[in-house]
């Protein structure tokens, strides 16, 4: 069995409790739409980087910002310079201390030969000095001949402990080496320089200018070298040089960089996780809104049943909540307009059928009427029904164009009281001709509104004209206006027969008319409905009530009718 809308029942989801069921195989179209949305959400899961371009953008942009931050930290990090300066100062102190040890052993005034050991035990002194592991000490005489050499053997402790393994840094270094391997041989490279050769280049300057500090590269890494003179009676007789362990500064910098990279990895994982959570709170609701609209569009194209059901996200205090509310309002307004048009079409067909039936009956009777007075009466009926049809078609045409015209026309500021005074002057003459007193009561200060002056004038013309049509000789009509805070009330009241209580809730409906029998067919019943539509398009309200002698007795005969229009200022 297949539904009339073209949906096969066997392809539908299982029926759930609460579904509207007609027969054994029918599921409400609205439930079908909701089931499709639910299936779409379940298929999407928490988040999908492959399907959601918005999610990919959020994650990518967050990672770009994080990478730029980390790259800037690594590029601008001054830890290497700081560590190098700190280590150089320490080596200067150690070198000067070792030089003081040698100077303390020198005999006063006797010649000293550092190479042969005359006057000082160079080897013994170097063996007695304890330095860090990997640190080298060189002793040269004034001629540049090496007098002694010692390498530190004391194990480091505390802050001088061996650096931690740098897994991430090593991996990146190997990767960079693999990438840069093809360019490694371009331009050639100098042979590695030994630490002794580095010290020899500093001897002459040290003897002339005092303590010197130098940094350089040797086989195994970068080194710091400090050379200071050995003085005897103020004259330099040799040089003490201390060379830091090969790659010591590099290891410290690598450890520092490793900690930054570790934090970067942690920050990346946290950023990706937070980005996915953020994206799920943005892309998933937007995807639900888009899916609901797409499902509705597909059903419209396939002429299938079911209305668009926009997910209700108005509880969210953000732009998505506002978007959901706006879309729901637009869809509700659209369906309200569709329903109104359907009802309007049905009412039009019903109202047109009445005069057509009367015309058909009159025309049929014309064929059998034999007397001239009967034919004249039938012609009057036909003429009346034709006028009624013409008036009805004109009013229907105006009512059908009203919605689009209200949207297209531009609202402008105007003085409401000036408009009411002009209408009162014009319509008051018609009332006076019928013996009706026409009274106006308006404030002296102008009341400026933003709206469509011609359309609102149409409302008040309709209300005053209705009041004139229901009043007789000796009755009175009063039109007055008052400003109340941010609203203005315009009241049209008369001393006519009033409005039947059963009609108070119906008079603003289309084609409803409460007229005397002798006035039947002279009104289409669209005037008040059009007036209400215009007032509501200006965010206003309109209502009708009876004027009674006392509010305590609502069953008393009315003294007249009152129409109230409230408009925002």
Coordinates of C-alpha atoms in Angstrom, one line a residue:
X1 CA 0.0 0.0 0.0
X2 CA 1.3 3.5 -0.8
X3 CA 0.3 6.8 0.5
X4 CA -1.4 9.4 -1.7
X5 CA 1.6 11.7 -1.2
X6 CA 3.9 9.2 -2.9
X7 CA 5.6 7.7 0.2
X8 CA 5.8 4.0 0.5
X9 CA 4.7 2.8 3.9
X10 CA 7.2 -0.1 3.9
X11 CA 10.1 2.5 3.6
X12 CA 9.0 4.4 6.6
X13 CA 10.6 4.1 10.1
X14 CA 8.8 1.9 12.6
X15 CA 5.8 3.6 14.1
X16 CA 6.3 5.0 17.6
X17 CA 3.8 5.6 20.4
X18 CA 2.1 8.9 19.9
X19 CA 2.1 8.8 16.1
X20 CA -1.1 9.8 14.4
X21 CA -2.5 6.6 12.8
X22 CA -5.1 6.3 10.1
X23 CA -5.8 2.7 9.4
X24 CA -3.0 0.2 9.9
X25 CA -0.3 1.6 7.6
X26 CA -0.4 5.4 7.8
X27 CA 2.1 7.5 9.8
X28 CA 1.6 11.2 10.1
X29 CA 3.8 13.2 7.6
X30 CA 5.1 15.4 10.4
X31 CA 6.4 12.3 12.2
X32 CA 8.1 11.2 9.0
X33 CA 10.0 14.5 8.9
X34 CA 11.0 14.3 12.5
X35 CA 12.2 10.7 12.0
X36 CA 14.3 11.8 9.0
X37 CA 15.9 14.5 11.1
X38 CA 16.6 12.0 13.9
X39 CA 18.2 9.6 11.5
X40 CA 20.3 12.4 10.0
X41 CA 21.6 13.3 13.5
X42 CA 22.4 9.7 14.4
X43 CA 24.3 9.2 11.1
X44 CA 26.3 12.3 11.7
X45 CA 27.5 11.3 15.2
X46 CA 29.3 13.7 17.4
X47 CA 31.3 15.6 14.7
X48 CA 32.6 14.9 11.3
X49 CA 35.7 16.6 10.0
X50 CA 35.2 15.0 6.5
X51 CA 31.6 16.2 6.1
X52 CA 31.7 19.5 8.0
X53 CA 33.7 22.2 6.3
X54 CA 32.9 24.5 9.2
X55 CA 34.5 22.1 11.7
X56 CA 37.6 21.8 9.6
X57 CA 37.9 25.6 9.4
X58 CA 37.5 26.0 13.2
X59 CA 40.1 23.3 13.9
X60 CA 42.5 24.6 11.2
X61 CA 42.4 28.2 12.3
X62 CA 42.9 27.4 16.0
X63 CA 45.9 25.2 15.1
X64 CA 47.4 27.9 12.8
X65 CA 47.2 30.4 15.7
X66 CA 48.7 28.0 18.1
X67 CA 51.6 27.1 15.7
X68 CA 52.3 30.7 15.0
X69 CA 52.5 31.3 18.8
X70 CA 54.9 28.4 19.4
X71 CA 57.0 29.2 16.4
X72 CA 57.3 32.8 17.7
X73 CA 58.3 31.5 21.2
X74 CA 61.0 29.2 19.7
X75 CA 62.3 31.9 17.3
X76 CA 62.4 34.7 19.9
X77 CA 63.5 32.5 22.8
X78 CA 66.5 34.1 24.4
X79 CA 67.3 31.1 26.7
X80 CA 70.3 30.1 24.6
X81 CA 71.9 33.5 25.0
X82 CA 71.0 33.7 28.6
X83 CA 72.4 30.2 29.3
X84 CA 75.6 31.0 27.3
X85 CA 76.2 34.2 29.2
X86 CA 75.6 32.5 32.6
X87 CA 77.9 29.7 31.7
X88 CA 80.6 32.1 30.4
X89 CA 80.5 34.0 33.6
X90 CA 81.0 30.8 35.6
X91 CA 83.9 29.8 33.4
X92 CA 85.5 33.2 33.8
X93 CA 85.4 32.8 37.6
X94 CA 86.8 29.3 37.4
X95 CA 89.6 30.4 35.0
X96 CA 90.6 33.3 37.3
X97 CA 90.5 31.0 40.3
X98 CA 92.8 28.5 38.6
X99 CA 95.2 31.3 37.6
X100 CA 95.3 32.5 41.2
X101 CA 96.2 29.0 42.2
X102 CA 99.2 29.0 39.8
X103 CA 100.2 32.5 40.8
X104 CA 100.2 31.6 44.4
X105 CA 102.8 28.9 43.7
X106 CA 105.2 31.1 41.7
X107 CA 108.5 32.1 43.4
X108 CA 109.0 35.8 43.8
X109 CA 111.5 37.1 41.3
X110 CA 112.8 33.7 40.1
X111 CA 112.4 32.7 36.5
X112 CA 109.7 30.2 35.7
X113 CA 109.4 27.7 32.9
X114 CA 105.9 26.3 32.7
X115 CA 106.8 23.7 30.0
X116 CA 109.6 22.1 32.1
X117 CA 107.9 22.7 35.4
X118 CA 110.7 24.9 36.8
X119 CA 109.3 27.0 39.6
X120 CA 105.8 25.4 39.5
X121 CA 104.3 21.9 39.3
X122 CA 101.9 22.3 36.4
X123 CA 100.8 18.6 36.2
X124 CA 100.3 18.2 39.9
X125 CA 98.3 21.4 40.2
X126 CA 96.1 20.4 37.3
X127 CA 95.5 17.0 38.9
X128 CA 94.5 18.7 42.1
X129 CA 91.9 20.9 40.5
X130 CA 88.4 19.3 40.3
X131 CA 86.2 20.5 37.5
X132 CA 83.0 19.3 35.9
X133 CA 83.0 16.3 33.6
X134 CA 83.9 17.1 30.0
X135 CA 85.5 20.5 30.9
X136 CA 89.1 20.8 29.7
X137 CA 91.9 23.0 31.2
X138 CA 95.0 24.1 29.1
X139 CA 98.1 25.7 30.4
X140 CA 100.4 27.5 27.8
X141 CA 103.5 29.5 28.3
X142 CA 104.0 32.9 26.9
X143 CA 105.4 31.4 23.7
X144 CA 102.3 29.4 23.0
X145 CA 103.8 26.0 24.0
X146 CA 101.4 23.7 25.7
X147 CA 102.6 23.1 29.3
X148 CA 99.8 21.0 30.6
X149 CA 96.3 19.7 30.0
X150 CA 93.6 18.3 32.2
X151 CA 90.0 17.0 31.5
X152 CA 87.3 17.2 34.2
X153 CA 86.1 13.9 35.6
X154 CA 83.8 15.0 38.5
X155 CA 80.3 13.8 37.9
X156 CA 77.6 16.5 37.7
X157 CA 74.9 16.8 40.3
X158 CA 71.9 19.0 40.9
X159 CA 71.4 21.5 38.2
X160 CA 74.4 20.1 36.4
X161 CA 72.8 16.7 35.9
X162 CA 72.8 15.1 32.5
X163 CA 70.0 16.6 30.3
X164 CA 66.8 14.7 29.9
X165 CA 66.1 12.8 26.7
X166 CA 64.8 15.0 24.0
X167 CA 62.6 12.7 22.0
X168 CA 60.6 15.3 20.1
X169 CA 63.6 17.5 19.4
X170 CA 65.7 14.6 18.2
X171 CA 62.9 13.4 15.9
X172 CA 62.5 16.9 14.4
X173 CA 66.3 17.2 14.0
X174 CA 66.4 13.8 12.2
X175 CA 63.5 14.9 10.0
X176 CA 65.2 18.2 9.2
X177 CA 68.4 16.4 8.4
X178 CA 66.6 14.0 6.1
X179 CA 65.0 17.0 4.3
X180 CA 68.1 19.1 4.1
X181 CA 70.4 16.1 3.1
X182 CA 70.4 17.0 -0.6
X183 CA 71.6 20.5 0.1
X184 CA 74.2 19.4 2.7
X185 CA 77.2 19.3 0.3
X186 CA 76.5 22.7 -1.4
X187 CA 79.3 25.2 -0.7
X188 CA 81.5 22.6 1.1
X189 CA 82.1 22.6 4.9
X190 CA 85.2 23.4 7.0
X191 CA 86.9 20.6 8.9
X192 CA 86.0 20.4 12.6
X193 CA 88.3 22.5 14.8
X194 CA 89.6 21.1 18.0
X195 CA 89.3 22.9 21.3
X196 CA 93.1 23.2 21.6
X197 CA 93.3 25.0 18.3
X198 CA 90.5 27.4 19.5
X199 CA 92.6 28.2 22.6
X200 CA 95.8 28.8 20.6
X201 CA 94.0 31.5 18.6
X202 CA 93.3 33.3 21.9
X203 CA 96.7 33.2 23.5
X204 CA 98.2 36.3 22.0
X205 CA 95.1 38.5 22.7
X206 CA 94.9 37.2 26.2
X207 CA 98.6 38.0 27.0
X208 CA 98.0 41.5 25.7
X209 CA 94.5 42.4 26.8
X210 CA 93.6 40.1 29.7
X211 CA 90.8 37.6 30.1
X212 CA 89.0 36.6 26.8
X213 CA 85.8 34.7 26.2
X214 CA 85.1 32.9 22.9
X215 CA 82.4 30.6 21.5
X216 CA 82.8 28.2 18.6
X217 CA 82.0 24.9 17.1
X218 CA 84.1 21.8 17.4
X219 CA 83.5 18.2 16.5
X220 CA 80.6 17.2 18.8
X221 CA 78.9 20.6 19.4
X222 CA 79.4 24.2 20.4
X223 CA 81.9 25.2 23.2
X224 CA 82.7 28.2 25.4
X225 CA 86.3 29.0 25.9
X226 CA 87.7 31.4 28.6
X227 CA 91.4 32.3 28.6
X228 CA 93.1 34.4 31.3
X229 CA 96.8 35.2 31.8
X230 CA 99.0 33.9 34.6
X231 CA 100.9 36.9 36.1
X232 CA 104.2 37.0 37.9
X233 CA 105.0 40.4 39.3
X234 CA 102.4 41.9 37.1
X235 CA 103.9 40.4 33.9
X236 CA 102.1 37.6 32.0
X237 CA 104.1 34.4 31.9
X238 CA 101.4 32.0 30.6
X239 CA 97.8 31.5 29.9
X240 CA 95.1 29.4 31.6
X241 CA 92.3 28.3 29.3
X242 CA 89.1 26.5 30.3
X243 CA 86.9 25.0 27.7
X244 CA 83.3 23.9 28.4
X245 CA 82.1 20.4 27.7
X246 CA 81.3 20.0 24.0
X247 CA 77.6 20.6 23.3
X248 CA 76.8 21.6 26.9
X249 CA 74.9 24.7 26.0
X250 CA 73.2 22.8 23.1
X251 CA 72.0 20.2 25.5
X252 CA 70.6 22.7 27.9
X253 CA 68.9 24.5 25.0
X254 CA 67.5 21.3 23.6
X255 CA 66.1 20.4 27.0
X256 CA 64.4 23.8 27.2
X257 CA 63.1 23.4 23.7
X258 CA 61.8 19.9 24.5
X259 CA 59.7 21.3 27.3
X260 CA 58.2 23.9 25.0
X261 CA 57.4 21.3 22.3
X262 CA 55.9 19.0 24.9
X263 CA 53.6 21.8 26.0
X264 CA 52.9 22.5 22.4
X265 CA 51.7 18.9 21.8
X266 CA 49.5 19.1 24.9
X267 CA 48.2 22.4 23.9
X268 CA 47.5 21.0 20.4
X269 CA 45.5 18.1 21.7
X270 CA 43.6 20.4 24.1
X271 CA 43.0 22.9 21.2
X272 CA 41.7 20.2 18.9
X273 CA 39.4 18.8 21.5
X274 CA 38.0 22.2 22.4
X275 CA 37.7 23.0 18.7
X276 CA 35.7 19.9 18.1
X277 CA 33.5 20.7 21.1
X278 CA 33.0 24.2 19.9
X279 CA 32.4 23.1 16.4
X280 CA 29.8 20.5 17.6
X281 CA 27.9 23.3 19.4
X282 CA 28.0 25.4 16.2
X283 CA 28.0 23.1 13.1
X284 CA 25.7 20.4 14.4
X285 CA 22.8 22.8 15.2
X286 CA 23.3 24.6 11.9
X287 CA 23.4 21.3 10.2
X288 CA 20.1 20.4 11.9
X289 CA 18.6 23.6 10.7
X290 CA 19.9 23.1 7.1
X291 CA 18.7 19.4 7.1
X292 CA 15.2 20.4 8.2
X293 CA 15.1 23.0 5.4
X294 CA 16.5 20.5 2.8
X295 CA 14.0 17.8 3.9
X296 CA 11.2 20.2 3.5
X297 CA 12.5 21.3 0.1
X298 CA 12.8 17.7 -1.1
X299 CA 9.3 17.0 0.0
X300 CA 7.9 20.1 -1.7
X301 CA 9.7 19.0 -5.0
X302 CA 8.3 15.5 -4.7
X303 CA 4.8 16.7 -3.7
X304 CA 5.1 14.6 -0.5
X305 CA 3.4 15.4 2.7
X306 CA 4.9 16.9 5.8
X307 CA 5.7 20.4 6.8
X308 CA 9.1 21.8 7.6
X309 CA 9.9 21.4 11.3
X310 CA 12.7 23.8 12.2
X311 CA 14.5 22.5 15.4
X312 CA 13.7 24.7 18.4
X313 CA 17.1 26.1 19.6
X314 CA 15.7 29.3 21.0
X315 CA 16.9 28.3 24.5
X316 CA 20.5 29.0 23.4
X317 CA 21.6 32.5 24.4
X318 CA 23.6 33.1 21.2
X319 CA 23.2 33.8 17.5
X320 CA 22.2 30.2 16.7
X321 CA 19.3 30.5 19.1
X322 CA 18.3 33.8 17.4
X323 CA 18.7 32.1 14.0
X324 CA 16.5 29.2 15.0
X325 CA 13.9 31.6 16.4
X326 CA 14.0 33.7 13.2
X327 CA 13.7 30.6 10.9
X328 CA 10.8 29.2 13.0
X329 CA 9.1 32.5 12.9
X330 CA 9.6 32.8 9.1
X331 CA 8.3 29.2 8.6
X332 CA 5.3 29.8 10.9
X333 CA 4.5 33.0 9.0
X334 CA 4.8 31.2 5.7
X335 CA 2.5 28.4 6.7
X336 CA 0.1 31.0 8.3
X337 CA 0.1 32.8 5.0
X338 CA -0.5 29.5 3.1
X339 CA -3.4 28.6 5.5
X340 CA -4.8 32.1 5.2
X341 CA -4.7 31.9 1.4
X342 CA -6.4 28.5 1.4
X343 CA -9.1 29.8 3.7
X344 CA -9.4 32.9 1.7
X345 CA -9.8 30.9 -1.5
X346 CA -12.5 28.8 0.1
X347 CA -14.3 31.8 1.5
X348 CA -14.1 33.5 -1.9
X349 CA -15.6 30.5 -3.6
X350 CA -18.3 30.3 -1.1
X351 CA -19.2 34.0 -1.3
X352 CA -19.2 34.0 -5.1
X353 CA -21.5 31.0 -5.2
X354 CA -24.3 32.8 -3.4
X355 CA -24.9 35.6 -6.0
X356 CA -24.2 33.1 -8.8
X357 CA -26.9 30.8 -7.4
X358 CA -29.2 33.7 -7.2
X359 CA -28.4 34.7 -10.8
X360 CA -28.9 31.2 -12.0
X361 CA -32.2 30.9 -10.3
X362 CA -33.3 34.3 -11.7
X363 CA -32.2 33.5 -15.2
X364 CA -34.0 30.2 -15.1
X365 CA -37.2 31.8 -13.8
X366 CA -37.1 34.4 -16.6
X367 CA -37.9 31.6 -19.1
X368 CA -41.1 30.7 -17.3
X369 CA -42.2 34.2 -16.2
X370 CA -45.2 35.4 -18.1
X371 CA -46.1 38.7 -16.5
X372 CA -44.1 41.9 -17.1
X373 CA -44.0 42.8 -13.4
X374 CA -42.5 39.4 -12.7
X375 CA -39.8 39.9 -15.4
X376 CA -39.1 43.4 -14.0
X377 CA -38.6 42.0 -10.5
X378 CA -36.3 39.3 -11.8
X379 CA -34.3 41.9 -13.7
X380 CA -33.9 43.9 -10.5
X381 CA -32.6 40.7 -8.7
X382 CA -30.2 40.1 -11.6
X383 CA -29.0 43.7 -11.5
X384 CA -28.5 43.6 -7.7
X385 CA -26.5 40.3 -7.9
X386 CA -24.3 41.7 -10.7
X387 CA -23.5 44.8 -8.6
X388 CA -22.9 42.5 -5.7
X389 CA -20.5 40.3 -7.7
X390 CA -18.7 43.4 -9.0
X391 CA -18.3 44.8 -5.5
X392 CA -17.3 41.4 -4.2
X393 CA -14.6 40.9 -6.9
X394 CA -13.2 44.4 -6.4
X395 CA -13.0 43.9 -2.6
X396 CA -11.4 40.5 -3.1
X397 CA -8.9 41.9 -5.5
X398 CA -8.0 44.7 -3.1
X399 CA -7.7 42.2 -0.2
X400 CA -5.5 39.8 -2.1
X401 CA -3.1 42.5 -3.1
X402 CA -3.0 44.0 0.4
X403 CA -0.2 41.7 1.9
X404 CA 2.3 42.4 -0.9
X405 CA 1.5 46.1 -1.0
X406 CA 2.0 46.4 2.8
X407 CA 5.4 44.9 2.4
X408 CA 6.4 46.9 -0.7
X409 CA 5.3 50.3 0.5
X410 CA 7.8 52.5 2.4
X411 CA 6.7 53.7 5.9
X412 CA 7.2 57.4 6.6
X413 CA 6.5 59.7 9.5
X414 CA 3.2 61.6 9.5
X415 CA 1.0 63.5 11.9
X416 CA -1.9 61.3 12.9
X417 CA -4.1 64.1 14.2
X418 CA -3.8 66.1 11.0
X419 CA -5.0 63.0 9.1
X420 CA -7.9 62.5 11.5
X421 CA -9.0 66.1 11.3
X422 CA -9.1 66.0 7.5
X423 CA -11.1 62.8 7.6
X424 CA -13.4 64.2 10.2
X425 CA -14.0 67.3 8.1
X426 CA -14.8 65.3 5.0
X427 CA -16.9 62.4 6.5
X428 CA -18.6 64.7 9.0
X429 CA -20.5 66.4 6.1
X430 CA -22.0 63.0 5.1
X431 CA -23.0 62.4 8.7
X432 CA -24.6 65.8 9.0
X433 CA -26.6 65.3 5.9
X434 CA -28.2 62.2 7.6
X435 CA -29.0 64.3 10.7
X436 CA -26.1 62.7 12.7
X437 CA -24.0 64.7 15.0
X438 CA -20.3 64.3 14.3
X439 CA -18.0 65.2 17.2
X440 CA -14.2 65.1 17.2
X441 CA -11.9 65.5 20.3
X442 CA -8.2 65.6 19.6
X443 CA -5.2 66.8 21.6
X444 CA -3.5 70.1 20.6
X445 CA 0.0 68.6 20.4
X446 CA 0.7 66.6 17.2
X447 CA 1.2 62.9 17.4
X448 CA 3.8 61.7 14.9
X449 CA 3.7 58.0 13.7
X450 CA 5.9 55.9 11.5
X451 CA 3.7 54.1 9.0
X452 CA 1.6 54.1 5.9
X453 CA -0.6 57.1 6.1
X454 CA -2.9 56.2 3.2
X455 CA -3.5 52.7 4.6
X456 CA -4.3 53.9 8.1
X457 CA -6.6 56.5 6.6
X458 CA -8.4 53.6 4.9
X459 CA -8.9 52.0 8.3
X460 CA -10.5 55.1 9.9
X461 CA -12.6 55.9 6.8
X462 CA -14.0 52.3 7.0
X463 CA -14.7 52.6 10.8
X464 CA -16.4 56.1 10.5
X465 CA -18.3 55.0 7.3
X466 CA -19.6 51.9 9.2
X467 CA -20.7 54.1 12.1
X468 CA -22.5 56.4 9.7
X469 CA -24.3 53.5 8.0
X470 CA -25.6 52.1 11.3
X471 CA -26.7 55.5 12.8
X472 CA -30.0 57.2 12.1
X473 CA -31.3 60.8 12.4
X474 CA -30.6 62.1 15.9
X475 CA -27.7 59.7 16.6
X476 CA -24.1 60.9 17.2
X477 CA -20.6 59.8 16.3
X478 CA -17.6 60.8 18.3
X479 CA -14.0 60.3 17.2
X480 CA -11.3 61.0 19.7
X481 CA -7.6 60.2 20.3
X482 CA -5.4 60.1 23.3
X483 CA -1.7 59.4 23.8
X484 CA -0.8 56.7 26.4
X485 CA 2.9 56.3 27.1
X486 CA 4.4 54.8 23.9
X487 CA 1.0 54.2 22.3
X488 CA -1.8 56.2 20.9
X489 CA -5.5 55.2 21.1
X490 CA -8.0 56.3 18.4
X491 CA -11.6 55.6 19.3
X492 CA -14.7 55.7 17.0
X493 CA -17.9 55.4 18.9
X494 CA -21.6 55.9 18.0
X495 CA -25.1 55.8 19.5
X496 CA -26.4 53.3 17.0
X497 CA -27.9 49.9 17.7
X498 CA -24.6 48.4 18.9
X499 CA -23.1 45.0 18.0
X500 CA -24.8 41.7 18.9
X501 CA -22.8 39.9 21.6
X502 CA -22.4 36.8 19.4
X503 CA -21.0 39.0 16.6
X504 CA -18.2 40.7 18.7
X505 CA -15.8 37.9 18.0
X506 CA -16.8 37.5 14.3
X507 CA -17.0 40.9 12.8
X508 CA -13.3 41.0 11.9
X509 CA -13.5 37.8 10.0
X510 CA -13.6 37.9 6.2
X511 CA -17.0 38.1 4.5
X512 CA -18.8 38.3 7.8
X513 CA -21.4 41.1 7.8
X514 CA -24.1 41.9 10.4
X515 CA -26.5 44.0 8.4
X516 CA -30.2 44.5 8.3
X517 CA -32.2 42.5 5.8
X518 CA -32.9 45.6 3.6
X519 CA -29.2 46.2 3.3
X520 CA -28.2 42.6 2.3
X521 CA -25.7 42.3 -0.4
X522 CA -24.5 45.9 -0.3
X523 CA -21.3 45.0 1.7
X524 CA -18.8 42.3 1.0
X525 CA -17.8 41.9 4.7
X526 CA -14.1 42.5 4.0
X527 CA -13.8 46.1 5.3
X528 CA -13.2 45.2 8.9
X529 CA -11.0 42.3 8.0
X530 CA -8.8 44.6 5.8
X531 CA -8.7 47.2 8.6
X532 CA -7.5 44.6 11.1
X533 CA -4.8 43.4 8.6
X534 CA -3.5 47.0 8.1
X535 CA -3.5 47.7 11.9
X536 CA -1.6 44.5 12.7
X537 CA 0.9 45.3 9.9
X538 CA 1.7 48.4 11.9
X539 CA 2.2 46.3 15.1
X540 CA -1.1 47.7 16.4
X541 CA -4.3 46.2 17.8
X542 CA -8.0 46.8 17.0
X543 CA -11.1 45.6 18.9
X544 CA -14.8 46.3 19.1
X545 CA -17.1 46.6 22.1
X546 CA -20.5 47.9 23.1
X547 CA -21.1 51.0 25.1
X548 CA -23.3 50.1 28.1
X549 CA -25.0 52.4 30.6
X550 CA -23.1 50.6 33.4
X551 CA -20.3 48.1 33.6
X552 CA -22.1 46.3 36.4
X553 CA -25.0 45.2 34.2
X554 CA -23.5 43.6 31.0
X555 CA -27.0 42.4 30.0
X556 CA -28.4 45.9 29.6
X557 CA -29.1 47.1 26.1
X558 CA -26.1 48.8 24.5
X559 CA -26.1 52.6 24.0
X560 CA -23.9 52.2 20.9
X561 CA -20.8 50.6 19.5
X562 CA -17.1 51.5 20.1
X563 CA -14.1 50.6 17.9
X564 CA -10.6 51.1 19.4
X565 CA -7.4 51.2 17.4
X566 CA -4.1 51.1 19.4
X567 CA -0.9 52.0 17.5
X568 CA 2.7 52.2 18.7
X569 CA 4.4 55.6 18.6

